[in-house]
Short mmCIF file of C-alpha atoms in Angstrom, two decimals:
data_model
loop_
_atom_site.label_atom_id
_atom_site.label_comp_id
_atom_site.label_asym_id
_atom_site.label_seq_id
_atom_site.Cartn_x
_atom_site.Cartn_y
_atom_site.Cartn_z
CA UNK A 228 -15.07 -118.69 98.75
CA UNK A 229 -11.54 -119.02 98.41
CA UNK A 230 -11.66 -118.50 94.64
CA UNK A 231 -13.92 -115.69 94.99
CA UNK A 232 -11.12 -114.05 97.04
CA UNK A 233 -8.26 -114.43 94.05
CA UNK A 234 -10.47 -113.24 91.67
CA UNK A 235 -10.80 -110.40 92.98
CA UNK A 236 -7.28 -109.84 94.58
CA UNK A 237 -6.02 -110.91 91.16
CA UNK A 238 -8.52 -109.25 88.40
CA UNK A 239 -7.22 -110.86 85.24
CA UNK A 240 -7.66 -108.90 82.53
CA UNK A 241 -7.78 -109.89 78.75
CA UNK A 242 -4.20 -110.31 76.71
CA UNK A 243 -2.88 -110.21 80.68
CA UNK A 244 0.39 -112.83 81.61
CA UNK A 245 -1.42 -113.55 84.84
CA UNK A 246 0.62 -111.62 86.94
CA UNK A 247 -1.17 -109.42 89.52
CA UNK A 248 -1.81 -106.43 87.75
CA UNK A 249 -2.61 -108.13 84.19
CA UNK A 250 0.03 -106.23 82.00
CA UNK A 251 3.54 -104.76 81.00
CA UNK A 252 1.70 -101.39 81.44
CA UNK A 253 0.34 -102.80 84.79
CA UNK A 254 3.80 -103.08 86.02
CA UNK A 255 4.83 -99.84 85.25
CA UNK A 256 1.87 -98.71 86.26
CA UNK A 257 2.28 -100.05 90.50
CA UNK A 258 5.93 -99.03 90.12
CA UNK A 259 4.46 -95.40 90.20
CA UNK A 260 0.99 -95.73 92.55
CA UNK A 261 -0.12 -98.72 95.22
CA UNK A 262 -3.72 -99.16 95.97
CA UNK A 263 -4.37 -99.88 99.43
CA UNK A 264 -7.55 -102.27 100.86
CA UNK A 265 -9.38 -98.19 100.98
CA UNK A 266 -9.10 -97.84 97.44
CA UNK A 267 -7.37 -94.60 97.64
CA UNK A 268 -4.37 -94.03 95.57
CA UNK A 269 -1.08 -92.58 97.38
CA UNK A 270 1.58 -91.83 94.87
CA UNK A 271 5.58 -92.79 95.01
CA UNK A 272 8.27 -89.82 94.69
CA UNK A 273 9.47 -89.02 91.11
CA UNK A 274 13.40 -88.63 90.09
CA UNK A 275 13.63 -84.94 90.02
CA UNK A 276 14.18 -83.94 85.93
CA UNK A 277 17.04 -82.16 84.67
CA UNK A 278 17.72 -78.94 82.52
CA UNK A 279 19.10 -78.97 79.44
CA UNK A 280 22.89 -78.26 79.87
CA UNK A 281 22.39 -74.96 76.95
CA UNK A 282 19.57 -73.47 79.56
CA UNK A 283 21.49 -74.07 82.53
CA UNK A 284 24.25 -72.31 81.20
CA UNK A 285 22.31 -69.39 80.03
CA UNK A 286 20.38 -69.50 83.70
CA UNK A 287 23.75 -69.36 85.10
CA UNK A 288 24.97 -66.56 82.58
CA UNK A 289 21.96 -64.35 83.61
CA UNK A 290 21.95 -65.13 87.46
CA UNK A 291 25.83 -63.76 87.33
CA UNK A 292 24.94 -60.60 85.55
CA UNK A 293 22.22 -59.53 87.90
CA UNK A 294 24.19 -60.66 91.14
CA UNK A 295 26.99 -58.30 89.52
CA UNK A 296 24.51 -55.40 89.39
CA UNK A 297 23.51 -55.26 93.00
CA UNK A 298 27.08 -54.77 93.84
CA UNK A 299 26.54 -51.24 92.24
CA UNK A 300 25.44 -48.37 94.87
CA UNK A 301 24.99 -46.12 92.02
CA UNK A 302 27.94 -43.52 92.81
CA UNK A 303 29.49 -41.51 90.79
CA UNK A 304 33.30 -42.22 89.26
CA UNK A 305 35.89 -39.36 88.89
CA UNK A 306 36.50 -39.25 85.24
CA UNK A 307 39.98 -37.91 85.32
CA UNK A 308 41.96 -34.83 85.55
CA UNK A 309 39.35 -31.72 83.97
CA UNK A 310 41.84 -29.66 81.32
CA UNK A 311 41.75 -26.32 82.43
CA UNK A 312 39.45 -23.58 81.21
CA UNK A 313 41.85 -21.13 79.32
CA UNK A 314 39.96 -17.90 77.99
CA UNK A 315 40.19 -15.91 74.33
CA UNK A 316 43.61 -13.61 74.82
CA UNK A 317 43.12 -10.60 72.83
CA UNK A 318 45.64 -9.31 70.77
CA UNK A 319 46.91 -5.78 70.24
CA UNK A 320 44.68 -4.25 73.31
CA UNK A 321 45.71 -0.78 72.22
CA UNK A 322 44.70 -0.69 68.84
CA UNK A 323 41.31 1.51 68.61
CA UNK A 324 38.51 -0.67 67.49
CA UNK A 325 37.26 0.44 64.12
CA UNK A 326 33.74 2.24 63.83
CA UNK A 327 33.19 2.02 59.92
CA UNK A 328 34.31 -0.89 57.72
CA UNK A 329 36.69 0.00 55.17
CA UNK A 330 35.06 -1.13 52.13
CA UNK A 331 31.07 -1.34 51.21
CA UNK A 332 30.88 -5.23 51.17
CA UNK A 333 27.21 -4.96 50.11
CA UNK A 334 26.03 -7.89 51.80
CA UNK A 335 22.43 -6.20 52.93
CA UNK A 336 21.94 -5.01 49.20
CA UNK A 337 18.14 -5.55 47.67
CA UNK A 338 16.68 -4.84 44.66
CA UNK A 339 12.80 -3.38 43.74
CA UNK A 340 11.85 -5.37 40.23
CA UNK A 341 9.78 -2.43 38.61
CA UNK A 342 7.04 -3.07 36.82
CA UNK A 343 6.27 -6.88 38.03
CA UNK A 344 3.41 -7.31 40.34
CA UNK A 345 1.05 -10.11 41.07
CA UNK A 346 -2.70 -10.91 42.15
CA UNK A 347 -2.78 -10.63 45.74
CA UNK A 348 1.06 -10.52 45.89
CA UNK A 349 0.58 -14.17 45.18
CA UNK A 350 4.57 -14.89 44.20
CA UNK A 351 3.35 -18.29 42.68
CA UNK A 352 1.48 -16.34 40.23
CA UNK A 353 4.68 -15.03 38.56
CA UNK A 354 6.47 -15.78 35.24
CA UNK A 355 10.00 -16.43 36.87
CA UNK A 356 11.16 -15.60 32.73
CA UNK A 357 9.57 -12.38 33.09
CA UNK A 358 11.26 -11.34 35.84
CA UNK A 359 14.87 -11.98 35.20
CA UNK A 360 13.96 -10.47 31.33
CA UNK A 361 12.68 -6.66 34.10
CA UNK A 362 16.30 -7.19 35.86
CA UNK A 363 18.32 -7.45 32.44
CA UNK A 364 16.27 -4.59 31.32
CA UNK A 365 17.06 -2.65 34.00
CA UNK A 366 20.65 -3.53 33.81
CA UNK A 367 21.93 -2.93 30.24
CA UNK A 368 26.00 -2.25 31.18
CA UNK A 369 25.89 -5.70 32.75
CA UNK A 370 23.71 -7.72 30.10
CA UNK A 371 23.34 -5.99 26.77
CA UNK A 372 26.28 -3.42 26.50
CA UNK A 373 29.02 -3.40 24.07
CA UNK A 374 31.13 -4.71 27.12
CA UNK A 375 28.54 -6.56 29.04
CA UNK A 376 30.00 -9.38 30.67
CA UNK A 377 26.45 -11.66 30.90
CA UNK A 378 25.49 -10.63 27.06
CA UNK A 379 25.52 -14.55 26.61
CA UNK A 380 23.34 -14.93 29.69
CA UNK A 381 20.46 -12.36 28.03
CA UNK A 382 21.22 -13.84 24.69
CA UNK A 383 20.05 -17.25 25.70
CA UNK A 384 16.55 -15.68 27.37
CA UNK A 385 15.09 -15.63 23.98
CA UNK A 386 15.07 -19.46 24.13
CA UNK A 387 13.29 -20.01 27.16
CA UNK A 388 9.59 -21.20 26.80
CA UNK A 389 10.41 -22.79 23.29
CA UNK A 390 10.09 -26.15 22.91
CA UNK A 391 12.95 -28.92 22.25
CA UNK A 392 16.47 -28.52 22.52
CA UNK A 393 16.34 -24.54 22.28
CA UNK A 394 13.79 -24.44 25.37
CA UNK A 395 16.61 -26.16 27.30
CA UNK A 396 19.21 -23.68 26.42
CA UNK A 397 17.22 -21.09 28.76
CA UNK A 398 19.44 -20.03 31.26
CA UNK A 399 16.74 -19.38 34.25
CA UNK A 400 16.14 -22.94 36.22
CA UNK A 401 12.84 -23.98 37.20
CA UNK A 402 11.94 -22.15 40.37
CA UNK A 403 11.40 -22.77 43.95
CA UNK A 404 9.00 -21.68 46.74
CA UNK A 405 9.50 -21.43 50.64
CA UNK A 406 8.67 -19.15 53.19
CA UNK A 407 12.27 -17.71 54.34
CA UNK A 408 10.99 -14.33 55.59
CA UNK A 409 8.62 -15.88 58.33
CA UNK A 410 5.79 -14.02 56.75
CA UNK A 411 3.68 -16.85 56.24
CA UNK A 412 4.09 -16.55 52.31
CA UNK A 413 5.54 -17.96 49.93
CA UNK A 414 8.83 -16.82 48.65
CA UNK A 415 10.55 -17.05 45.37
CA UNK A 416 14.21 -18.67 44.71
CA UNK A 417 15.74 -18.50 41.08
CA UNK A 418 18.57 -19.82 39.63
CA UNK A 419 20.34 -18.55 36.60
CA UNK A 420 22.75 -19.91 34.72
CA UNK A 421 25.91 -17.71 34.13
CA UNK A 422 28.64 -18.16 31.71
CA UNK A 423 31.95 -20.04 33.01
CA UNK A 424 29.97 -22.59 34.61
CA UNK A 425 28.41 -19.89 37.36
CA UNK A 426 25.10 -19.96 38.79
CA UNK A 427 23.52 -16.87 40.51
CA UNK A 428 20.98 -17.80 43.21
CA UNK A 429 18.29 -14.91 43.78
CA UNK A 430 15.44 -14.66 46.43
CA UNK A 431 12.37 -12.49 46.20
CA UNK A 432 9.53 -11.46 47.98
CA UNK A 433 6.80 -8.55 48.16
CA UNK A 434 7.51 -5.72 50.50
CA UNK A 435 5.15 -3.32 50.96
CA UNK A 436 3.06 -5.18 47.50
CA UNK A 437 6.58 -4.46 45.52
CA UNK A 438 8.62 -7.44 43.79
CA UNK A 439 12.20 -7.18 45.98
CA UNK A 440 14.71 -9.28 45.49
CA UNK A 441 15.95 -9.69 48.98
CA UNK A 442 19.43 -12.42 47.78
CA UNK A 443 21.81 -12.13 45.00
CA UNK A 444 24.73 -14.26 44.85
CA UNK A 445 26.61 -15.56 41.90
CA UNK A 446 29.88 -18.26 42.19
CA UNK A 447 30.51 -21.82 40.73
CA UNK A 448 28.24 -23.97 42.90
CA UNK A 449 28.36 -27.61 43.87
CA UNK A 450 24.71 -27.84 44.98
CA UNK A 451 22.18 -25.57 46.67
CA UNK A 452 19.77 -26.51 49.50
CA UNK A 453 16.46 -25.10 51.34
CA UNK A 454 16.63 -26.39 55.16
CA UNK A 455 14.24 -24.78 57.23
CA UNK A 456 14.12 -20.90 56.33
CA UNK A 457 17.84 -20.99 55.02
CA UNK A 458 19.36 -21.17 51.56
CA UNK A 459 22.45 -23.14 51.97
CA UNK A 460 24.75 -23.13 48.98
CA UNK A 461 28.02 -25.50 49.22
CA UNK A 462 30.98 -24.31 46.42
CA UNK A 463 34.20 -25.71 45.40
CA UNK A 464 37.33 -24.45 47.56
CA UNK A 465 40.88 -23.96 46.00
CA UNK A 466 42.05 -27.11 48.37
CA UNK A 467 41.20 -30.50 46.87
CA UNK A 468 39.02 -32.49 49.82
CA UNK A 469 37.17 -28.62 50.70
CA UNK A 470 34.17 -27.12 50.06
CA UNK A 471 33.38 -23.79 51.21
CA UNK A 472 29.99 -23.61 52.78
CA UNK A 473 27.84 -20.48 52.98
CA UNK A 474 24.10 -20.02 55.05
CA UNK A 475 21.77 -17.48 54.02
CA UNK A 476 19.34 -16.58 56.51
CA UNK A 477 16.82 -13.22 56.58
CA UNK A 478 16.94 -10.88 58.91
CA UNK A 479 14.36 -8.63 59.59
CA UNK A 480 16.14 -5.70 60.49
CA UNK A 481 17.55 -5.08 57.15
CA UNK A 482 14.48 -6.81 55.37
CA UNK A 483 17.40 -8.84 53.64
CA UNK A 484 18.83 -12.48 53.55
CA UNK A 485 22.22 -12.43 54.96
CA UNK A 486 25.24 -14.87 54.99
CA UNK A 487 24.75 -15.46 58.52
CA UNK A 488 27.61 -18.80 57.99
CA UNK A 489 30.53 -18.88 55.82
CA UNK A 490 32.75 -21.23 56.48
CA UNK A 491 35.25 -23.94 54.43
CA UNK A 492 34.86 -27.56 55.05
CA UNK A 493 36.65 -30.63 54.82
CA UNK A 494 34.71 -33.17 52.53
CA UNK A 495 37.02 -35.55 51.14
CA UNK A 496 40.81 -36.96 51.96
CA UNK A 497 43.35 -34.43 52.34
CA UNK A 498 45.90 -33.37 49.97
CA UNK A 499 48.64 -36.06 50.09
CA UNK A 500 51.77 -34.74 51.34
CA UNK A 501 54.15 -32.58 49.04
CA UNK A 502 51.15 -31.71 46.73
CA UNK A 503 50.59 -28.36 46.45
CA UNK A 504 47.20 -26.65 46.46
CA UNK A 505 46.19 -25.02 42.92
CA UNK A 506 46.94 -21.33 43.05
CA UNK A 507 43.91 -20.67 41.65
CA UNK A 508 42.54 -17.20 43.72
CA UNK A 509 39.51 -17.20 45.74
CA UNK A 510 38.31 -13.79 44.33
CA UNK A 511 38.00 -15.36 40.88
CA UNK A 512 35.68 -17.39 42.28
CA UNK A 513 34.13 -14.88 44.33
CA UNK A 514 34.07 -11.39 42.80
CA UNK A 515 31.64 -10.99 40.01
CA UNK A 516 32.82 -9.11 37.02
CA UNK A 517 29.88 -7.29 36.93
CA UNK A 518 30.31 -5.89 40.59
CA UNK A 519 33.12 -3.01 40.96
CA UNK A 520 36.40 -4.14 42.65
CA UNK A 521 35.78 -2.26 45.98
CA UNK A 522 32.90 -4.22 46.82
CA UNK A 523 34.58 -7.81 46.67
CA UNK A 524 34.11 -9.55 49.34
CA UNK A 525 37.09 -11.18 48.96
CA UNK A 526 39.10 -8.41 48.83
CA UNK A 527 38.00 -7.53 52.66
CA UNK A 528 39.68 -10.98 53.38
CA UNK A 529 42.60 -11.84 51.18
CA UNK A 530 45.66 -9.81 52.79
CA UNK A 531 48.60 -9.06 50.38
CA UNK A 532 51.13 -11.17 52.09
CA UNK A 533 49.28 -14.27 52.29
CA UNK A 534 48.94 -16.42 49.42
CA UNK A 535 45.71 -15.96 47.57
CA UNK A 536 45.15 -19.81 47.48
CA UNK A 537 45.82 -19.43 51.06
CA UNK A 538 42.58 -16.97 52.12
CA UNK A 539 39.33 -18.14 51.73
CA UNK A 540 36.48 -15.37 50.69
CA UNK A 541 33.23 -14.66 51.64
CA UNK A 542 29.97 -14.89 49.24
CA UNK A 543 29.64 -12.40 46.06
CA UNK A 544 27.29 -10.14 45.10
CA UNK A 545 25.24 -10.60 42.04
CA UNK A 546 25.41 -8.80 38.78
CA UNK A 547 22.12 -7.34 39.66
CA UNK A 548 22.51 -6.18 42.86
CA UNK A 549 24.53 -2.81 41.34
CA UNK A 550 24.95 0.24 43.85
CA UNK A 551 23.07 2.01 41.21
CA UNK A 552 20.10 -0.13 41.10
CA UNK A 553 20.04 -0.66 45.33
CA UNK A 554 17.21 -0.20 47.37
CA UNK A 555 17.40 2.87 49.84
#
């Protein structure tokens, strides 16, 4: 009886020391749980663990950040003294304001192309060669006089469409398409090369099914751009680090593009100090020979007593866009 009793108080078990329990993992095993006479199993209290130091301090980190934000009610901070508002002071109130501009700028000129039309007014259809070879034609004193200052310019036509070397001599650029009237159809823009390293920009469209050219500017260019329904066309500026920078936009009310924006622009670092500006004048790089002197644009801007490098100009016409050859 008595053994009966140990044996089963002890329960020796194979590879065991004879210790109560049978095994290392026996011990470590009642450090954690007892069994009591029931047979049910009543666990001891584990050490609590520990966090990593790293993710305790980033707990802590966080904790302090949103503790911070409750102390905010939200109001609002005075910013400072506001500068006060001063208004435009206009100068010379009793000069009468003028009615008519003194000179005939021609900024809303156009141009009818006779004797080009297209399928459906379909622009795309058009040979952009054929219609700068109708404007020459219709132009002679400007292109194929004795003293026609873009005789080079209608020279060089006769090489366009031929292949190699001569076919890039043609002075007409590949051409672009964009609805800038709002129409819904597709307009035309041109660019032609020009001797002394010009480049006239034109835009055209059909008005009433007629070939107009609605844009004619000439000038040494730096790049031209399409953005949205404007022609944007940045040109060199007689300041080193500026680029004037003109926007062409239509407007329906003259059934032209205007240059809505003409402005000059600082692009790169500014002249170091003591170096003068080139005196090169901005109407030689605005006023087309072709276009008489009273219609210079820059001549509306450059005042006598200011320097010419001084007075920036606004766009030029285009050979083509003559008084003569306007549209009423």
């Amino acid at each position: 009886m008595i053994h009966s009793r140990l044996a089963r108080g002890l329960r020796l078990r194979p590879g065991g020391t004879g210790r109560p329990g049978g095994s290392d993992q026996s011990d470590r095993t009642r450090r954690t749980s007892r069994t009591s006479r029931t047979g049910r199993t009543r666990r001891t209290a584990q050490p609590p663990r520990t966090l990593p130091r790293a993710v305790a301090a980033v707990l802590a980190a966080v904790l302090a950040t949103v503790l911070a934000g409750c102390g905010d009610t939200g109001a609002l901070h005075g910013a400072g003294a506001t500068p006060t508002a001063v208004g435009p002071t206009r100068l010379w109130p009793q000069l009468p304001p003028a009615a008519t501009p003194a000179i005939d700028y021609g900024e809303a000129d156009t141009e009818t192309v006779e004797g080009v039309t297209a399928p459906g007014d379909d622009i795309r259809a058009l040979d952009p060669v054929a219609v700068v070879r109708a404007q020459v034609a219709a132009h002679p004193k400007e292109y194929t006089g004795p003293h026609a200052e873009y005789a080079e310019t209608a020279r060089l036509l006769a090489d366009c469409g031929q292949p190699g070397a001569r076919g890039r001599k043609c002075p007409v650029l590949r051409a672009y398409y964009r609805d800038l009237t709002g129409d819904g159809k597709a307009d035309m823009v041109l660019g032609i090369r020009f001797p002394a390293h010009q480049l006239a920009v034109r835009v055209y469209t059909f008005i009433g099914h007629r070939l107009v050219q609605v844009m004619g500017t000439a000038d040494s260019v730096v790049s031209v751009e399409l953005a949205g329904r404007e022609v944007i066309i940045r040109s060199p500026s007689t300041l080193p680090g500026y680029e004037f920078r003109t926007v062409w936009s239509w407007d329906p009310h003259q059934n032209a593009m205007l240059a809505t924006r003409d402005e000059i622009l600082r692009v790169g670092p500014p002249t170091p100090t003591g170096t003068p500006a080139p005196a090169r004048s901005p109407s030689a790089r605005r006023s087309s020979p072709a276009v008489p002197p009273a219609r210079s644009p820059s001549a509306r801007q450059a005042s006598p007593a200011v320097p010419p490098a001084l007075s920036p100009a606004a766009h030029r016409a285009s050979p083509a866009l003559s008084p003569a050859a306007s549209t009423p």
